[in-house]
Phi, psi and omega in degrees: 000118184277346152278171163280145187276138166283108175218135220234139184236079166266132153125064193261007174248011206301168176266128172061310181274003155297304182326288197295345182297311201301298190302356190258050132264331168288321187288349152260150154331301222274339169264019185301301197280014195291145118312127194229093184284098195238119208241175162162132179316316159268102189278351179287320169279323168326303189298332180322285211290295186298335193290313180300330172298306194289317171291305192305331184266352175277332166326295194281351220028053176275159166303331178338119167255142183234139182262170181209096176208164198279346189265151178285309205282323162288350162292311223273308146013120178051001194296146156283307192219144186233154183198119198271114153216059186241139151237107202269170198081001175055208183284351192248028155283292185309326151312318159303330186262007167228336177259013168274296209285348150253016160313313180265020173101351214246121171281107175233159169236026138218297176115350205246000187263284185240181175082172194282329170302327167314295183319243194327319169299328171273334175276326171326353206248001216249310171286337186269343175263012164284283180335292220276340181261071174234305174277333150319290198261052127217049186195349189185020194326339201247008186276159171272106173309146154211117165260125171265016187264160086002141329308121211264304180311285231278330169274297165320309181281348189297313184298315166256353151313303186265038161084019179248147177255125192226152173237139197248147181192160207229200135241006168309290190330312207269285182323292203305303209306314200310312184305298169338302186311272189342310188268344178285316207078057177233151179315147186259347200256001181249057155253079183275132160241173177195109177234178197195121188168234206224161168310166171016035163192053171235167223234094175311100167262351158218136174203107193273160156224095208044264184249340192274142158306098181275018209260327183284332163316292219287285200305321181297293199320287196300326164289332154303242271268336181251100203271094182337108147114008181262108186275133143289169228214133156089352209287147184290147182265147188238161197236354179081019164263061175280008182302332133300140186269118179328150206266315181202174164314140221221163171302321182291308207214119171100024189267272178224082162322352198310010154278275137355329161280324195296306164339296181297329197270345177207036163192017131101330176217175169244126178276168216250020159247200185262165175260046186284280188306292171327322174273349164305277235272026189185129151012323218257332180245342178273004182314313152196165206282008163279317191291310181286324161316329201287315189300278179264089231247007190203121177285153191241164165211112172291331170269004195237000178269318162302324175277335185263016200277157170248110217272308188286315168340310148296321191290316187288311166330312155318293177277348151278349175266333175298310186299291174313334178197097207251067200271169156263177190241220215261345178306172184257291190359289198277347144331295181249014149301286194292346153305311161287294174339306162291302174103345126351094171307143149223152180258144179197153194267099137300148169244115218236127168331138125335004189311126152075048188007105188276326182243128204278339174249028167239182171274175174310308200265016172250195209221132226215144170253121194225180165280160176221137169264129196256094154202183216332326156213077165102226227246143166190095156300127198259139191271110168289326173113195141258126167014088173323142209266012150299296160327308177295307165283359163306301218284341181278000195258338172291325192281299201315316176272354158315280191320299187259000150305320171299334193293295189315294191280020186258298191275342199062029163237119181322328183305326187266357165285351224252320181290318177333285212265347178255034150245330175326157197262348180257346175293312191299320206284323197262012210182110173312195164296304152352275187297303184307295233277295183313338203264311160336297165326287203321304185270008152304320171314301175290348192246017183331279201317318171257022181274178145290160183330293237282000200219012172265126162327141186297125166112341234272106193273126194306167183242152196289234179265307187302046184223336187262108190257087178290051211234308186295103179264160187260000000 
Protein backbone atom coordinates (compact mmCIF):
# COMPACT_ATOMS: atom_id res chain seq x y z
CA UNK A 1 0.00 0.00 0.00
CA UNK A 2 1.62 3.01 -1.11
CA UNK A 3 -0.16 5.56 1.38
CA UNK A 4 -0.46 5.71 4.89
CA UNK A 5 -4.07 3.63 5.50
CA UNK A 6 -7.00 5.07 6.90
CA UNK A 7 -8.78 2.56 9.45
CA UNK A 8 -11.93 3.45 10.33
CA UNK A 9 -13.26 1.70 14.05
CA UNK A 10 -17.33 1.76 14.16
CA UNK A 11 -18.60 1.08 17.94
CA UNK A 12 -15.35 2.84 18.47
CA UNK A 13 -16.63 3.91 22.48
CA UNK A 14 -17.13 0.52 22.94
CA UNK A 15 -15.83 -1.20 26.60
CA UNK A 16 -12.12 -1.82 26.60
CA UNK A 17 -11.69 -3.63 23.23
CA UNK A 18 -11.99 -0.76 20.77
CA UNK A 19 -9.05 0.87 22.99
CA UNK A 20 -7.03 -2.12 23.11
CA UNK A 21 -7.60 -2.64 19.25
CA UNK A 22 -5.85 1.31 18.84
CA UNK A 23 -2.84 -0.06 20.88
CA UNK A 24 -2.08 -3.53 18.82
CA UNK A 25 -2.59 -1.11 15.88
CA UNK A 26 0.03 1.52 16.94
CA UNK A 27 2.43 -1.15 18.03
CA UNK A 28 3.64 -1.96 14.26
CA UNK A 29 5.90 0.51 12.46
CA UNK A 30 4.19 0.50 9.38
CA UNK A 31 0.89 1.63 11.26
CA UNK A 32 2.39 4.44 13.13
CA UNK A 33 1.25 6.85 10.55
CA UNK A 34 -2.26 5.49 10.35
CA UNK A 35 -5.57 7.90 10.27
CA UNK A 36 -7.52 6.04 13.01
CA UNK A 37 -11.50 7.23 12.30
CA UNK A 38 -13.00 6.32 15.18
CA UNK A 39 -16.96 6.58 14.97
CA UNK A 40 -19.67 5.69 17.51
CA UNK A 41 -23.32 6.94 18.08
CA UNK A 42 -22.22 8.16 21.57
CA UNK A 43 -20.29 10.89 21.58
CA UNK A 44 -19.58 10.71 25.43
CA UNK A 45 -17.94 7.11 25.18
CA UNK A 46 -16.29 8.32 21.89
CA UNK A 47 -14.58 11.13 23.64
CA UNK A 48 -13.63 8.80 26.31
CA UNK A 49 -11.72 6.35 23.94
CA UNK A 50 -10.51 8.98 21.57
CA UNK A 51 -9.13 11.54 24.28
CA UNK A 52 -7.11 8.24 25.64
CA UNK A 53 -5.85 7.41 21.68
CA UNK A 54 -4.97 10.98 21.16
CA UNK A 55 -2.58 10.73 24.88
CA UNK A 56 -1.55 7.56 24.03
CA UNK A 57 -0.30 8.35 20.62
CA UNK A 58 1.10 11.84 22.17
CA UNK A 59 2.94 9.40 24.94
CA UNK A 60 5.19 7.62 21.82
CA UNK A 61 5.42 10.50 19.85
CA UNK A 62 3.91 9.00 17.09
CA UNK A 63 2.95 10.39 13.85
CA UNK A 64 -0.54 8.81 14.25
CA UNK A 65 -3.89 11.19 13.43
CA UNK A 66 -6.87 10.27 15.40
CA UNK A 67 -10.24 11.55 14.18
CA UNK A 68 -13.27 11.24 16.17
CA UNK A 69 -17.15 11.62 14.99
CA UNK A 70 -20.96 10.58 15.27
CA UNK A 71 -21.45 10.47 11.39
CA UNK A 72 -20.67 7.15 9.81
CA UNK A 73 -20.51 8.27 6.28
CA UNK A 74 -17.74 10.50 7.40
CA UNK A 75 -15.86 7.38 9.27
CA UNK A 76 -16.23 5.71 6.12
CA UNK A 77 -15.20 7.93 3.39
CA UNK A 78 -12.17 6.64 1.72
CA UNK A 79 -11.49 4.09 4.57
CA UNK A 80 -8.74 1.43 3.63
CA UNK A 81 -9.67 -1.17 6.32
CA UNK A 82 -13.03 -0.85 8.46
CA UNK A 83 -13.52 -2.70 11.64
CA UNK A 84 -17.06 -3.49 13.16
CA UNK A 85 -16.99 -3.85 17.06
CA UNK A 86 -20.53 -3.02 17.91
CA UNK A 87 -23.54 -4.55 19.41
CA UNK A 88 -26.71 -2.84 19.13
CA UNK A 89 -29.04 -2.08 21.95
CA UNK A 90 -26.34 -2.32 24.92
CA UNK A 91 -27.13 -4.32 28.03
CA UNK A 92 -30.60 -3.86 28.24
CA UNK A 93 -31.25 -5.48 24.92
CA UNK A 94 -29.02 -7.86 25.84
CA UNK A 95 -31.18 -8.73 28.81
CA UNK A 96 -34.12 -9.62 26.89
CA UNK A 97 -32.17 -11.95 24.99
CA UNK A 98 -31.25 -14.35 28.73
CA UNK A 99 -34.22 -13.33 30.80
CA UNK A 100 -36.64 -14.25 28.47
CA UNK A 101 -35.58 -17.51 26.98
CA UNK A 102 -35.31 -18.46 30.89
CA UNK A 103 -38.63 -18.24 31.32
CA UNK A 104 -38.74 -20.81 29.32
CA UNK A 105 -35.92 -23.43 30.63
CA UNK A 106 -33.24 -22.43 28.24
CA UNK A 107 -30.43 -21.06 30.51
CA UNK A 108 -27.83 -19.35 28.58
CA UNK A 109 -24.58 -17.85 30.23
CA UNK A 110 -23.44 -16.11 27.41
CA UNK A 111 -26.08 -15.83 24.93
CA UNK A 112 -24.17 -14.38 22.18
CA UNK A 113 -23.36 -17.37 19.38
CA UNK A 114 -26.56 -19.43 18.54
CA UNK A 115 -29.70 -19.92 20.37
CA UNK A 116 -32.18 -17.73 20.99
CA UNK A 117 -29.47 -15.00 22.58
CA UNK A 118 -27.54 -15.44 19.29
CA UNK A 119 -30.71 -15.14 17.00
CA UNK A 120 -32.15 -11.76 18.08
CA UNK A 121 -28.12 -10.22 18.68
CA UNK A 122 -27.89 -10.59 15.55
CA UNK A 123 -30.87 -9.30 13.63
CA UNK A 124 -31.29 -6.20 16.06
CA UNK A 125 -28.08 -5.77 14.21
CA UNK A 126 -29.37 -5.99 10.55
CA UNK A 127 -30.66 -2.37 9.86
CA UNK A 128 -27.34 -1.06 11.18
CA UNK A 129 -25.19 -3.35 8.66
CA UNK A 130 -27.84 -2.64 5.81
CA UNK A 131 -26.97 1.36 6.69
CA UNK A 132 -22.98 0.95 6.90
CA UNK A 133 -22.87 -1.66 3.75
CA UNK A 134 -25.06 0.84 1.82
CA UNK A 135 -22.51 3.74 2.36
CA UNK A 136 -19.32 1.40 2.51
CA UNK A 137 -19.63 0.16 -1.36
CA UNK A 138 -20.00 4.13 -2.49
CA UNK A 139 -17.63 5.49 0.00
CA UNK A 140 -14.98 2.81 0.30
CA UNK A 141 -15.64 -0.18 -1.82
CA UNK A 142 -12.77 -1.59 -1.82
CA UNK A 143 -12.10 -1.81 1.67
CA UNK A 144 -11.04 -4.46 3.65
CA UNK A 145 -13.74 -5.67 6.67
CA UNK A 146 -13.01 -7.09 10.05
CA UNK A 147 -15.75 -7.98 12.13
CA UNK A 148 -15.50 -8.24 15.74
CA UNK A 149 -19.21 -8.27 16.73
CA UNK A 150 -21.23 -11.47 17.97
CA UNK A 151 -22.70 -13.83 16.72
CA UNK A 152 -19.56 -13.74 14.75
CA UNK A 153 -20.66 -16.79 11.87
CA UNK A 154 -24.25 -15.25 11.29
CA UNK A 155 -22.88 -11.03 11.14
CA UNK A 156 -20.26 -12.33 8.92
CA UNK A 157 -21.61 -14.26 6.71
CA UNK A 158 -24.89 -11.35 6.45
CA UNK A 159 -21.91 -8.89 6.02
CA UNK A 160 -20.58 -10.40 3.06
CA UNK A 161 -23.84 -11.15 1.46
CA UNK A 162 -24.19 -7.44 0.88
CA UNK A 163 -20.91 -7.33 -0.62
CA UNK A 164 -18.18 -6.29 2.13
CA UNK A 165 -15.31 -8.52 1.90
CA UNK A 166 -15.40 -9.05 5.32
CA UNK A 167 -13.13 -11.36 7.60
CA UNK A 168 -14.48 -12.25 10.88
CA UNK A 169 -12.35 -12.87 13.91
CA UNK A 170 -12.34 -14.12 17.46
CA UNK A 171 -9.72 -14.97 19.89
CA UNK A 172 -10.84 -18.48 20.89
CA UNK A 173 -8.02 -20.49 18.64
CA UNK A 174 -5.28 -18.07 20.18
CA UNK A 175 -6.70 -18.39 24.00
CA UNK A 176 -7.84 -22.24 24.04
CA UNK A 177 -4.27 -23.11 22.21
CA UNK A 178 -1.99 -21.03 24.84
CA UNK A 179 -4.40 -22.91 27.70
CA UNK A 180 -3.40 -26.23 26.34
CA UNK A 181 0.64 -25.44 26.50
CA UNK A 182 -0.20 -24.07 29.84
CA UNK A 183 -1.95 -27.02 31.66
CA UNK A 184 0.75 -29.17 29.29
CA UNK A 185 3.85 -26.96 30.50
CA UNK A 186 5.18 -26.41 27.35
CA UNK A 187 6.64 -22.95 25.65
CA UNK A 188 3.46 -21.68 23.78
CA UNK A 189 6.20 -20.36 20.81
CA UNK A 190 7.50 -24.43 20.90
CA UNK A 191 4.31 -25.33 19.71
CA UNK A 192 2.14 -26.05 16.12
CA UNK A 193 -1.52 -26.34 15.70
CA UNK A 194 -4.29 -26.99 13.00
CA UNK A 195 -7.72 -26.01 14.23
CA UNK A 196 -10.81 -26.14 12.29
CA UNK A 197 -14.89 -25.88 12.29
CA UNK A 198 -17.18 -22.58 13.32
CA UNK A 199 -16.89 -19.71 15.34
CA UNK A 200 -16.98 -21.04 19.05
CA UNK A 201 -17.16 -24.58 17.81
CA UNK A 202 -14.16 -25.04 16.03
CA UNK A 203 -11.80 -27.99 16.88
CA UNK A 204 -7.89 -28.44 17.61
CA UNK A 205 -7.23 -31.04 15.46
CA UNK A 206 -3.38 -31.35 15.75
CA UNK A 207 -1.24 -29.93 18.54
CA UNK A 208 2.41 -30.63 18.19
CA UNK A 209 5.67 -30.09 19.90
CA UNK A 210 8.10 -30.74 17.26
CA UNK A 211 7.76 -34.03 15.86
CA UNK A 212 5.73 -35.24 19.39
CA UNK A 213 1.91 -35.54 19.52
CA UNK A 214 0.94 -33.64 22.22
CA UNK A 215 -2.57 -34.80 22.15
CA UNK A 216 -2.14 -38.58 24.18
CA UNK A 217 -0.65 -35.98 26.99
CA UNK A 218 -3.46 -33.71 26.56
CA UNK A 219 -6.05 -36.27 27.02
CA UNK A 220 -4.49 -38.25 29.97
CA UNK A 221 -3.89 -34.43 31.67
CA UNK A 222 -6.92 -33.13 30.99
CA UNK A 223 -9.16 -36.10 32.50
CA UNK A 224 -7.14 -36.35 35.78
CA UNK A 225 -8.07 -32.78 36.41
CA UNK A 226 -11.34 -32.23 35.13
CA UNK A 227 -13.26 -34.44 36.88
CA UNK A 228 -17.62 -34.30 36.48
CA UNK A 229 -18.69 -32.97 40.17
CA UNK A 230 -15.41 -31.99 40.93
CA UNK A 231 -14.79 -28.05 41.49
CA UNK A 232 -11.12 -26.29 41.08
CA UNK A 233 -9.70 -24.74 43.66
CA UNK A 234 -7.40 -21.32 43.46
CA UNK A 235 -8.79 -19.72 40.23
CA UNK A 236 -8.26 -16.38 38.89
CA UNK A 237 -11.34 -14.09 38.35
CA UNK A 238 -12.33 -12.72 34.94
CA UNK A 239 -13.60 -9.69 33.67
CA UNK A 240 -15.01 -10.70 30.08
CA UNK A 241 -11.42 -9.20 28.63
CA UNK A 242 -9.65 -12.31 26.76
CA UNK A 243 -7.69 -10.02 24.58
CA UNK A 244 -4.42 -11.05 26.46
CA UNK A 245 -2.93 -13.93 26.92
CA UNK A 246 -3.77 -15.36 30.09
CA UNK A 247 -1.58 -15.96 33.18
CA UNK A 248 -3.06 -19.22 34.81
CA UNK A 249 -6.25 -20.70 34.96
CA UNK A 250 -9.69 -18.44 35.42
CA UNK A 251 -13.07 -18.78 36.40
CA UNK A 252 -13.69 -18.53 32.05
CA UNK A 253 -11.04 -20.93 30.72
CA UNK A 254 -8.74 -23.71 32.20
CA UNK A 255 -10.21 -23.96 35.44
CA UNK A 256 -13.11 -26.24 35.17
CA UNK A 257 -13.20 -27.53 31.67
CA UNK A 258 -15.37 -30.74 32.56
CA UNK A 259 -17.17 -29.97 29.32
CA UNK A 260 -14.61 -29.68 26.73
CA UNK A 261 -12.58 -32.73 28.15
CA UNK A 262 -16.29 -34.90 28.14
CA UNK A 263 -16.40 -33.55 24.45
CA UNK A 264 -12.67 -34.73 23.73
CA UNK A 265 -13.49 -37.94 25.69
CA UNK A 266 -16.31 -38.85 23.03
CA UNK A 267 -15.94 -37.10 19.95
CA UNK A 268 -12.29 -37.53 19.94
CA UNK A 269 -10.74 -33.49 19.74
CA UNK A 270 -11.01 -30.10 21.72
CA UNK A 271 -12.85 -27.46 20.88
CA UNK A 272 -11.45 -23.93 20.80
CA UNK A 273 -13.97 -21.84 23.13
CA UNK A 274 -14.96 -22.41 26.99
CA UNK A 275 -16.68 -24.49 28.05
CA UNK A 276 -18.55 -22.07 29.52
CA UNK A 277 -19.60 -21.05 26.03
CA UNK A 278 -19.30 -24.96 24.64
CA UNK A 279 -22.43 -25.80 26.67
CA UNK A 280 -24.91 -23.77 25.33
CA UNK A 281 -24.05 -25.10 21.54
CA UNK A 282 -24.77 -28.68 22.38
CA UNK A 283 -27.72 -31.11 24.24
CA UNK A 284 -25.90 -32.44 27.10
CA UNK A 285 -24.84 -30.39 29.57
CA UNK A 286 -27.48 -27.34 30.25
CA UNK A 287 -30.48 -29.81 31.17
CA UNK A 288 -31.19 -28.49 34.93
CA UNK A 289 -29.39 -26.89 36.74
CA UNK A 290 -27.73 -29.82 39.19
CA UNK A 291 -26.31 -31.39 35.76
CA UNK A 292 -24.81 -28.17 34.27
CA UNK A 293 -23.33 -27.71 38.08
CA UNK A 294 -21.84 -31.11 37.91
CA UNK A 295 -20.10 -29.84 34.42
CA UNK A 296 -19.93 -26.02 35.73
CA UNK A 297 -19.36 -26.22 38.96
CA UNK A 298 -18.55 -22.35 39.49
CA UNK A 299 -21.25 -20.00 36.82
CA UNK A 300 -19.38 -17.73 34.61
CA UNK A 301 -22.48 -14.87 33.14
CA UNK A 302 -21.27 -12.94 30.33
CA UNK A 303 -24.17 -10.70 31.01
CA UNK A 304 -24.07 -9.74 34.59
CA UNK A 305 -20.04 -9.17 33.53
CA UNK A 306 -21.59 -6.48 31.07
CA UNK A 307 -23.47 -4.96 33.57
CA UNK A 308 -21.29 -4.53 36.04
CA UNK A 309 -18.26 -2.93 34.03
CA UNK A 310 -16.82 0.55 35.33
CA UNK A 311 -16.31 1.34 31.88
CA UNK A 312 -13.71 4.74 32.08
CA UNK A 313 -12.17 3.01 34.74
CA UNK A 314 -10.85 0.50 32.16
CA UNK A 315 -10.14 2.65 29.45
CA UNK A 316 -7.41 4.73 32.08
CA UNK A 317 -6.24 1.54 33.16
CA UNK A 318 -5.75 0.10 29.55
CA UNK A 319 -3.98 3.08 28.66
CA UNK A 320 -1.32 3.21 31.44
CA UNK A 321 -0.53 -0.08 30.44
CA UNK A 322 -0.41 0.78 26.84
CA UNK A 323 1.82 3.70 28.00
CA UNK A 324 4.27 1.29 29.45
CA UNK A 325 4.55 -1.37 26.99
CA UNK A 326 3.01 -0.40 23.86
CA UNK A 327 3.11 -4.57 22.53
CA UNK A 328 -0.04 -5.88 20.66
CA UNK A 329 -1.89 -8.48 22.43
CA UNK A 330 -3.23 -11.80 21.23
CA UNK A 331 -6.00 -10.49 18.61
CA UNK A 332 -5.60 -10.89 14.56
CA UNK A 333 -6.86 -7.45 13.88
CA UNK A 334 -4.13 -5.30 13.71
CA UNK A 335 -2.25 -8.41 12.26
CA UNK A 336 -3.74 -8.09 9.10
CA UNK A 337 -4.20 -4.39 8.54
CA UNK A 338 -0.09 -4.51 8.71
CA UNK A 339 0.32 -7.70 6.52
CA UNK A 340 -1.79 -6.10 3.72
CA UNK A 341 0.19 -2.90 4.24
CA UNK A 342 3.47 -4.48 4.42
CA UNK A 343 2.86 -7.13 2.04
CA UNK A 344 4.64 -9.09 5.12
CA UNK A 345 2.68 -12.85 5.14
CA UNK A 346 1.17 -13.45 8.24
CA UNK A 347 -1.17 -16.48 9.00
CA UNK A 348 -4.62 -16.22 10.99
CA UNK A 349 -7.54 -18.16 12.03
CA UNK A 350 -10.56 -16.23 10.18
CA UNK A 351 -13.96 -16.70 9.94
CA UNK A 352 -14.67 -16.83 6.02
CA UNK A 353 -18.01 -17.62 3.83
CA UNK A 354 -17.90 -21.38 2.44
CA UNK A 355 -18.27 -20.69 -1.00
CA UNK A 356 -16.77 -23.47 -2.90
CA UNK A 357 -16.21 -25.51 0.37
CA UNK A 358 -12.86 -24.22 2.00
CA UNK A 359 -14.27 -27.11 4.77
CA UNK A 360 -15.43 -29.90 2.21
CA UNK A 361 -18.15 -31.64 4.93
CA UNK A 362 -19.73 -28.41 5.91
CA UNK A 363 -22.45 -26.50 3.47
CA UNK A 364 -21.86 -23.88 0.85
CA UNK A 365 -23.55 -21.09 2.87
CA UNK A 366 -22.09 -21.56 6.36
CA UNK A 367 -19.44 -19.47 7.49
CA UNK A 368 -16.41 -21.79 8.50
CA UNK A 369 -13.35 -20.59 11.05
CA UNK A 370 -10.14 -21.87 8.94
CA UNK A 371 -6.24 -20.43 8.60
CA UNK A 372 -6.38 -17.95 6.52
CA UNK A 373 -2.54 -16.46 4.76
CA UNK A 374 -3.13 -12.63 5.22
CA UNK A 375 -0.22 -10.20 2.81
CA UNK A 376 -0.51 -7.74 0.05
CA UNK A 377 -3.39 -9.28 -1.26
CA UNK A 378 -5.98 -9.18 1.41
CA UNK A 379 -7.75 -12.26 3.37
CA UNK A 380 -6.97 -16.03 1.22
CA UNK A 381 -8.50 -18.80 3.09
CA UNK A 382 -6.61 -22.14 3.16
CA UNK A 383 -8.25 -24.86 2.04
CA UNK A 384 -9.02 -27.70 4.66
CA UNK A 385 -10.71 -30.59 3.35
CA UNK A 386 -12.70 -32.49 5.44
CA UNK A 387 -13.93 -32.59 9.04
CA UNK A 388 -13.83 -35.68 10.88
CA UNK A 389 -16.79 -36.47 10.30
CA UNK A 390 -18.33 -36.52 13.90
CA UNK A 391 -17.18 -33.02 14.33
CA UNK A 392 -18.88 -31.98 11.32
CA UNK A 393 -21.94 -33.01 12.15
CA UNK A 394 -21.72 -31.34 16.01
CA UNK A 395 -20.66 -28.47 13.88
CA UNK A 396 -24.16 -28.56 11.51
CA UNK A 397 -26.39 -28.85 14.09
CA UNK A 398 -24.88 -24.91 14.96
CA UNK A 399 -24.81 -23.91 10.84
CA UNK A 400 -28.67 -25.03 10.64
CA UNK A 401 -29.37 -21.88 12.96
CA UNK A 402 -26.62 -19.80 11.51
CA UNK A 403 -28.05 -20.07 8.17
CA UNK A 404 -31.33 -19.46 8.59
CA UNK A 405 -31.26 -16.72 10.62
CA UNK A 406 -29.15 -15.01 7.90
CA UNK A 407 -32.05 -16.58 5.35
CA UNK A 408 -34.31 -14.52 7.74
CA UNK A 409 -32.75 -10.98 7.41
CA UNK A 410 -31.78 -11.46 3.94
CA UNK A 411 -35.49 -12.68 2.91
CA UNK A 412 -37.77 -10.92 5.71
CA UNK A 413 -39.41 -14.14 6.59
CA UNK A 414 -40.32 -14.13 10.12
CA UNK A 415 -40.96 -17.76 9.65
CA UNK A 416 -37.22 -18.55 9.53
CA UNK A 417 -36.46 -16.45 12.82
CA UNK A 418 -38.97 -19.00 14.38
CA UNK A 419 -37.07 -22.47 12.61
CA UNK A 420 -33.77 -20.73 13.47
CA UNK A 421 -34.41 -20.84 17.51
CA UNK A 422 -36.55 -24.05 17.31
CA UNK A 423 -33.52 -25.94 15.90
CA UNK A 424 -31.02 -24.68 18.34
CA UNK A 425 -29.73 -27.67 20.31
CA UNK A 426 -30.25 -26.14 23.74
CA UNK A 427 -33.92 -24.70 22.81
CA UNK A 428 -34.70 -28.48 21.50
CA UNK A 429 -33.70 -29.80 25.14
CA UNK A 430 -36.39 -27.11 27.16
CA UNK A 431 -38.94 -26.29 24.93
CA UNK A 432 -41.63 -27.78 22.82
CA UNK A 433 -42.56 -26.30 19.28
CA UNK A 434 -45.18 -24.77 21.20
CA UNK A 435 -42.84 -23.41 23.56
CA UNK A 436 -39.98 -22.07 20.86
CA UNK A 437 -42.74 -20.50 19.20
CA UNK A 438 -43.89 -18.62 21.98
CA UNK A 439 -40.78 -17.71 23.50
CA UNK A 440 -39.83 -16.34 19.79
CA UNK A 441 -43.12 -14.01 19.55
CA UNK A 442 -41.89 -12.69 23.01
CA UNK A 443 -38.59 -11.63 21.87
CA UNK A 444 -39.92 -10.30 18.37
CA UNK A 445 -41.55 -8.11 20.83
CA UNK A 446 -39.14 -7.04 23.00
CA UNK A 447 -36.51 -6.49 20.23
CA UNK A 448 -39.51 -4.90 18.08
CA UNK A 449 -38.32 -1.32 17.77
CA UNK A 450 -34.86 -2.47 16.36
CA UNK A 451 -35.49 -5.55 13.96
CA UNK A 452 -36.21 -4.88 10.40
CA UNK A 453 -39.70 -3.74 8.99
CA UNK A 454 -40.05 -6.82 7.62
CA UNK A 455 -39.41 -8.86 10.98
CA UNK A 456 -41.49 -6.62 13.35
CA UNK A 457 -44.31 -7.66 14.97
CA UNK A 458 -47.83 -5.86 13.19
CA UNK A 459 -47.74 -2.50 14.97
CA UNK A 460 -44.64 -2.56 16.18
CA UNK A 461 -42.52 0.88 15.17
CA UNK A 462 -38.98 1.55 14.57
CA UNK A 463 -36.94 2.65 16.34
CA UNK A 464 -34.89 5.95 15.49
CA UNK A 465 -31.11 6.24 15.08
CA UNK A 466 -30.20 7.32 18.27
CA UNK A 467 -31.80 4.12 19.75
CA UNK A 468 -29.42 2.07 17.55
CA UNK A 469 -26.69 1.78 19.72
CA UNK A 470 -23.30 0.78 18.67
CA UNK A 471 -21.28 1.08 21.71
CA UNK A 472 -21.03 -2.32 23.68
CA UNK A 473 -18.11 -4.04 22.00
CA UNK A 474 -17.60 -7.51 22.76
Amino acid sequence: MAHSPKITIIGAGGFVFPFRLIGDLLSFPALRGATLSLMDLDAGRLDRVASAARELVDHHGLPAVVEQTTDRREALAGADFVIITFQVGGVESYRHDVEIPRRYGVDQTVGDTVGPGGVFRFLRSVRAYQDIAADALELCPGAQFINYANPMAMATAYLNALGLRTVGLCHSVQGTTRMLARTLGVPYDEVSYRCAGINHQAWVLDFRRGDEDLYPRLREVMAERHVRGRAAADLLADDGDHSDAALAASTYEGGNEQVRTTLMNHFGWFETESSHHASEYVPWFRKDPATTLEYLPERWDYYEICSSHDEQGDVDEQLERLKADLSPSVEYGASIVNAVVTGVPAVVYGNVPNAGRVITNLPDDACVEVACLVDANGVQPTSFGDLPPQLAAINRTNVNVQTLAVRAALTGDVEHVHHAVALDPLTSVHCTLEQARAMTDELLAAHAALLPAALRPDGAAPAGATDRDPALAL
